[in-house]
CSV table of C-alpha atoms in Angstrom, one decimal:
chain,number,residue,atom,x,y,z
A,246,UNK,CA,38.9,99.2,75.9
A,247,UNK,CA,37.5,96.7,73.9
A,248,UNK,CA,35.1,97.6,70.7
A,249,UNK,CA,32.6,95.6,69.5
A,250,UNK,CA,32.1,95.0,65.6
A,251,UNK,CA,29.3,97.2,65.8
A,252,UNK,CA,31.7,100.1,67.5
A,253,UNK,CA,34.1,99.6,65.0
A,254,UNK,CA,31.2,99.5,62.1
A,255,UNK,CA,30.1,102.8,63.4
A,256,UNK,CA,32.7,104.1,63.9
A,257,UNK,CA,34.1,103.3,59.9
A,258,UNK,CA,30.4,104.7,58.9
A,259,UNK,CA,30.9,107.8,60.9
A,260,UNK,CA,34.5,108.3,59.4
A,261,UNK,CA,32.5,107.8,55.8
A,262,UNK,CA,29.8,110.8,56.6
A,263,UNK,CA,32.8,113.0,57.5
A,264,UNK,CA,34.7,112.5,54.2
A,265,UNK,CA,31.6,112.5,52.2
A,266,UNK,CA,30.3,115.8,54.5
A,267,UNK,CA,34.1,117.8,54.0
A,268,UNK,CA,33.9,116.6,50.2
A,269,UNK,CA,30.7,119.4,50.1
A,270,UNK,CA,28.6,115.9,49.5
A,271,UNK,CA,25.4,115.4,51.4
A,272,UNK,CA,23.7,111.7,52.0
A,273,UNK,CA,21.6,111.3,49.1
A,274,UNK,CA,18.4,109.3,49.9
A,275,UNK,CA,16.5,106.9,47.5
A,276,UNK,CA,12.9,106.0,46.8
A,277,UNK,CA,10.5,103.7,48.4
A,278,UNK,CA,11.6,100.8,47.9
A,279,UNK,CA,7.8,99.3,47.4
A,280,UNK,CA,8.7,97.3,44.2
A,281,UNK,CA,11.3,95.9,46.7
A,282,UNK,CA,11.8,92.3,47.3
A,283,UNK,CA,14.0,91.3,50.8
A,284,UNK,CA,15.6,88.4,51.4
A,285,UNK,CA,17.0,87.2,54.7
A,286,UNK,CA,20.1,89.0,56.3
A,287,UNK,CA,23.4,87.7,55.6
A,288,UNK,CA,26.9,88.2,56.3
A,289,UNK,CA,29.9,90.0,54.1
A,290,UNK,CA,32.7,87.2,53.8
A,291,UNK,CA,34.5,89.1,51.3
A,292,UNK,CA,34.7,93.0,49.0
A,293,UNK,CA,36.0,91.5,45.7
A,294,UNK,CA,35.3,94.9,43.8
A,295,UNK,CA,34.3,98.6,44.0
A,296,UNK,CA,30.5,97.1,42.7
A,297,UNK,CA,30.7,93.2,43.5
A,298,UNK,CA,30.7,91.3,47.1
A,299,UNK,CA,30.6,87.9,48.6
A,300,UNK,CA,28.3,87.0,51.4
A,301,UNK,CA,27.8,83.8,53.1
A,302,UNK,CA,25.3,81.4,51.5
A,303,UNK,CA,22.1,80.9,52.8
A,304,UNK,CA,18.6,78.8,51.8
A,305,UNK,CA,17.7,82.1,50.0
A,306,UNK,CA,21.1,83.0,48.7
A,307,UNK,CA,22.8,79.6,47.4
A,308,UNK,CA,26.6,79.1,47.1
A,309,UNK,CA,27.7,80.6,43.4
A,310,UNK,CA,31.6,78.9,43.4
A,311,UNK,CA,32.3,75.7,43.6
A,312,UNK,CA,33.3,75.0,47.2
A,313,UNK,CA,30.1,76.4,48.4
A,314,UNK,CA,31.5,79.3,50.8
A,315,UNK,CA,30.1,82.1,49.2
A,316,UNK,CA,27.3,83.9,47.4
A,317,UNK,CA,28.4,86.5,44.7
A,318,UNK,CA,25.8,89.7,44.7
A,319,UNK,CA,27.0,92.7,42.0
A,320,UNK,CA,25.5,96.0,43.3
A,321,UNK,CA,22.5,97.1,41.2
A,322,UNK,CA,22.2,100.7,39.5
A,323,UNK,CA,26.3,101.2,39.7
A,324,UNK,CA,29.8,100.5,38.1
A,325,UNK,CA,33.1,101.2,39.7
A,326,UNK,CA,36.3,100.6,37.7
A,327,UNK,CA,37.6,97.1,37.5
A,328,UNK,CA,40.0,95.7,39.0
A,329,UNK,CA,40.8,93.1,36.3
A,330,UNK,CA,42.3,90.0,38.6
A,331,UNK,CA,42.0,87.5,35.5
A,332,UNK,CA,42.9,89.7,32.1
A,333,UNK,CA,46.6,90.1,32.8
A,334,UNK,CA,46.0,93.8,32.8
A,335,UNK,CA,46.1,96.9,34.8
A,336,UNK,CA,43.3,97.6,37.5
A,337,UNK,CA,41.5,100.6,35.8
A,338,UNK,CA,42.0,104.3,37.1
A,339,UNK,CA,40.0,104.5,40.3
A,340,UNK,CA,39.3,100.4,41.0
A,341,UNK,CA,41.6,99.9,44.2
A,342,UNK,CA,40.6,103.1,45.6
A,343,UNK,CA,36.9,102.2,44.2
A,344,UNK,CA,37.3,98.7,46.3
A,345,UNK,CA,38.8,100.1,49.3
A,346,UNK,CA,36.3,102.1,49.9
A,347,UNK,CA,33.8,99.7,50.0
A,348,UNK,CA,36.0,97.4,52.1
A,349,UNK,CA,35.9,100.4,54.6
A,350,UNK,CA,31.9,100.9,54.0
A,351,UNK,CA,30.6,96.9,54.6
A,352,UNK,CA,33.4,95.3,57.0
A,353,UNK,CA,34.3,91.5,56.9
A,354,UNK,CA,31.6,89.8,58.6
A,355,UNK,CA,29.1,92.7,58.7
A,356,UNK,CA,25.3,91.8,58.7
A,357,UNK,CA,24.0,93.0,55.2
A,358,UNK,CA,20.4,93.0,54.3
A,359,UNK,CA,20.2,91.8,50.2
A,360,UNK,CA,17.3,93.7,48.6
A,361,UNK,CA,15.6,92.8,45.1
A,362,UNK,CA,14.4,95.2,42.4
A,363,UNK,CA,11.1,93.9,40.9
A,364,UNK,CA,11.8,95.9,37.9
A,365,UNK,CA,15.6,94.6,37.8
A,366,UNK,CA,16.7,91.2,37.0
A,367,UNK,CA,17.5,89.3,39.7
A,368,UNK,CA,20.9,87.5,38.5
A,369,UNK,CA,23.2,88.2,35.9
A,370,UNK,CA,24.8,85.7,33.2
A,371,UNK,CA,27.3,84.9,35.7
A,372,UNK,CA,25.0,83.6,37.8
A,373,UNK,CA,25.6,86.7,40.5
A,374,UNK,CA,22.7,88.3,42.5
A,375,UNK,CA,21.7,92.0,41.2
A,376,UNK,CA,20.3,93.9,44.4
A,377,UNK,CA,20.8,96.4,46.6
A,378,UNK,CA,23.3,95.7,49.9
A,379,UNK,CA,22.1,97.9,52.8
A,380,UNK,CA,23.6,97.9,56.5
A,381,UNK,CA,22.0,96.1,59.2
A,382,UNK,CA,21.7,98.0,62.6
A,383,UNK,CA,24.2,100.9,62.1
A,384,UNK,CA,23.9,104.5,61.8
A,385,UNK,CA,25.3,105.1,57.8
A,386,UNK,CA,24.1,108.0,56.5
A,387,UNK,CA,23.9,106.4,53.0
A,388,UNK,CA,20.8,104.4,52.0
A,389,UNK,CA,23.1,101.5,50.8
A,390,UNK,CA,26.1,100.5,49.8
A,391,UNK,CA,25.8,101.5,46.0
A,392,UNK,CA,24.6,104.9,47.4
A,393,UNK,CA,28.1,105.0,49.4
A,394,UNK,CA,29.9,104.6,46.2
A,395,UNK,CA,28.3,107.0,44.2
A,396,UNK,CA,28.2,109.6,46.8
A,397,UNK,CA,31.7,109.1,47.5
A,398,UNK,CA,33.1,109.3,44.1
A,399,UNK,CA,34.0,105.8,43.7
A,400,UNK,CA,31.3,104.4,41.3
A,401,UNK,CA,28.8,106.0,38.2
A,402,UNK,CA,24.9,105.2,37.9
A,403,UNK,CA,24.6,102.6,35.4
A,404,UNK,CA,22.4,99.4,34.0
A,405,UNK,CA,22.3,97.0,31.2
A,406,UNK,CA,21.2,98.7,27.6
A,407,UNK,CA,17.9,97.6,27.3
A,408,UNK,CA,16.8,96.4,30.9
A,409,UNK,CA,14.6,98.6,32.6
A,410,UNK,CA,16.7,101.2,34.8
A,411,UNK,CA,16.4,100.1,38.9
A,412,UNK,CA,13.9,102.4,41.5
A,413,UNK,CA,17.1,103.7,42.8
A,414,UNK,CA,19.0,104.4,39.2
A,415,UNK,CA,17.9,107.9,39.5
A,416,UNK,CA,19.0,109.2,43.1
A,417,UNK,CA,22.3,107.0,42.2
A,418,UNK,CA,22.9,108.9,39.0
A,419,UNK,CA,22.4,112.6,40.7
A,420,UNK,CA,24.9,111.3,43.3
A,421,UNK,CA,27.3,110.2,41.2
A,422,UNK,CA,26.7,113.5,39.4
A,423,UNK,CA,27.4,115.8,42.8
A,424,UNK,CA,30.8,113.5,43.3
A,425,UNK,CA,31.9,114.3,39.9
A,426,UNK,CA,31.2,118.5,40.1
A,427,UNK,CA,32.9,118.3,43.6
A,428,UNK,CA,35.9,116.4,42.6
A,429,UNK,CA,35.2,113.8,45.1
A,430,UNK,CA,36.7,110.8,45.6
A,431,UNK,CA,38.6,109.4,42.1
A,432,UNK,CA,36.8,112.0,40.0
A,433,UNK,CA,40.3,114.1,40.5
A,434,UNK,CA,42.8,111.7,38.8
A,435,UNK,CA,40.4,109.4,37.0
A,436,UNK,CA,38.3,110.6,33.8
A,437,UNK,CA,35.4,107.4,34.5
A,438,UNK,CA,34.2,105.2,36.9
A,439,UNK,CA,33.6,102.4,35.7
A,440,UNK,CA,31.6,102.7,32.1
């Protein structure tokens, strides 16, 4: 039998509520998002990090390397642990198990709908878009991606000192919060994630 991306997607998703549901973790919903600004649907090319992914460019969402293939978005109102691909160092405690999970959350290809806080900046120094990533047509139990993360145990609540916290900074950080307490995810073996 043949599945579908969208069998598979749901069927990854489904696998995602179970862990989170055996952890003792329940799907933590966020605000209204009426201080929310959408932009067009695109499509994951790439998970480079437990908080960062790559989806291809669009009219809204222009090319942000130099051979135009991809659009570089950080998740807002998280951090997971980095992976460090260009110090010369060690991944920190937690970041390939941060970025796998994501990889297993939004698979290659996967329509992902790129959301805006109005009280957020919309890019970073790096040139990166700061937004939510939520899942197009599929049944997760999470409200986003970022939501994933923190619920899961792979990623903290955090902003920028001095920039006003995100609309969904607070349901991220209680969370993130219930991971921790329940030992869920890297919270066993690592004492951060991310900051």
């Amino acid at each position: 039998m043949t599945k579908t991306l969208k069998d598979v997607t749901r069927i990854a998703l489904g696998a995602l509520f179970a862990v989170a549901t055996l952890a003792g973790c329940t799907a933590v919903t966020g605000p209204s998002d009426m201080a929310a600004e959408a932009v067009p649907v695109s499509v994951l090319v790439r998970v480079i990090d437990g908080d960062t992914i790559a989806v291809k460019p669009t009219a809204e969402l222009p090319a942000t390397n130099e051979n135009g293939t991809e659009h570089v978005v950080r998740l807002l109102g998280i951090d997971a642990p980095e992976m460090n691909y260009t110090s010369g160092t060690a991944p920190q405690c937690g970041a390939q198990d941060s970025t796998s999970n994501l990889e297993a959350t939004l698979l290659k290809d996967l329509r992902v709908t790129i959301t805006y806080d109005k009280q957020s900046d919309h890019t970073d120094r790096y040139g990166r878009s700061l937004a939510y990533v939520g899942f197009e047509n599929t049944e997760s139990p999470f409200t986003d991606a970022a939501m994933a993360q923190a619920t899961l145990g792979y990623a903290e609540a955090w902003y920028p000192k001095g920039e006003p916290a995100p609309a969904r900074f607070d349901s991220y950080k209680k969370a993130a919060a219930a991971a921790r307490s329940e030992g869920a995810g890297s919270w066993p073996h690592c004492n951060t994630q991310g900051r």
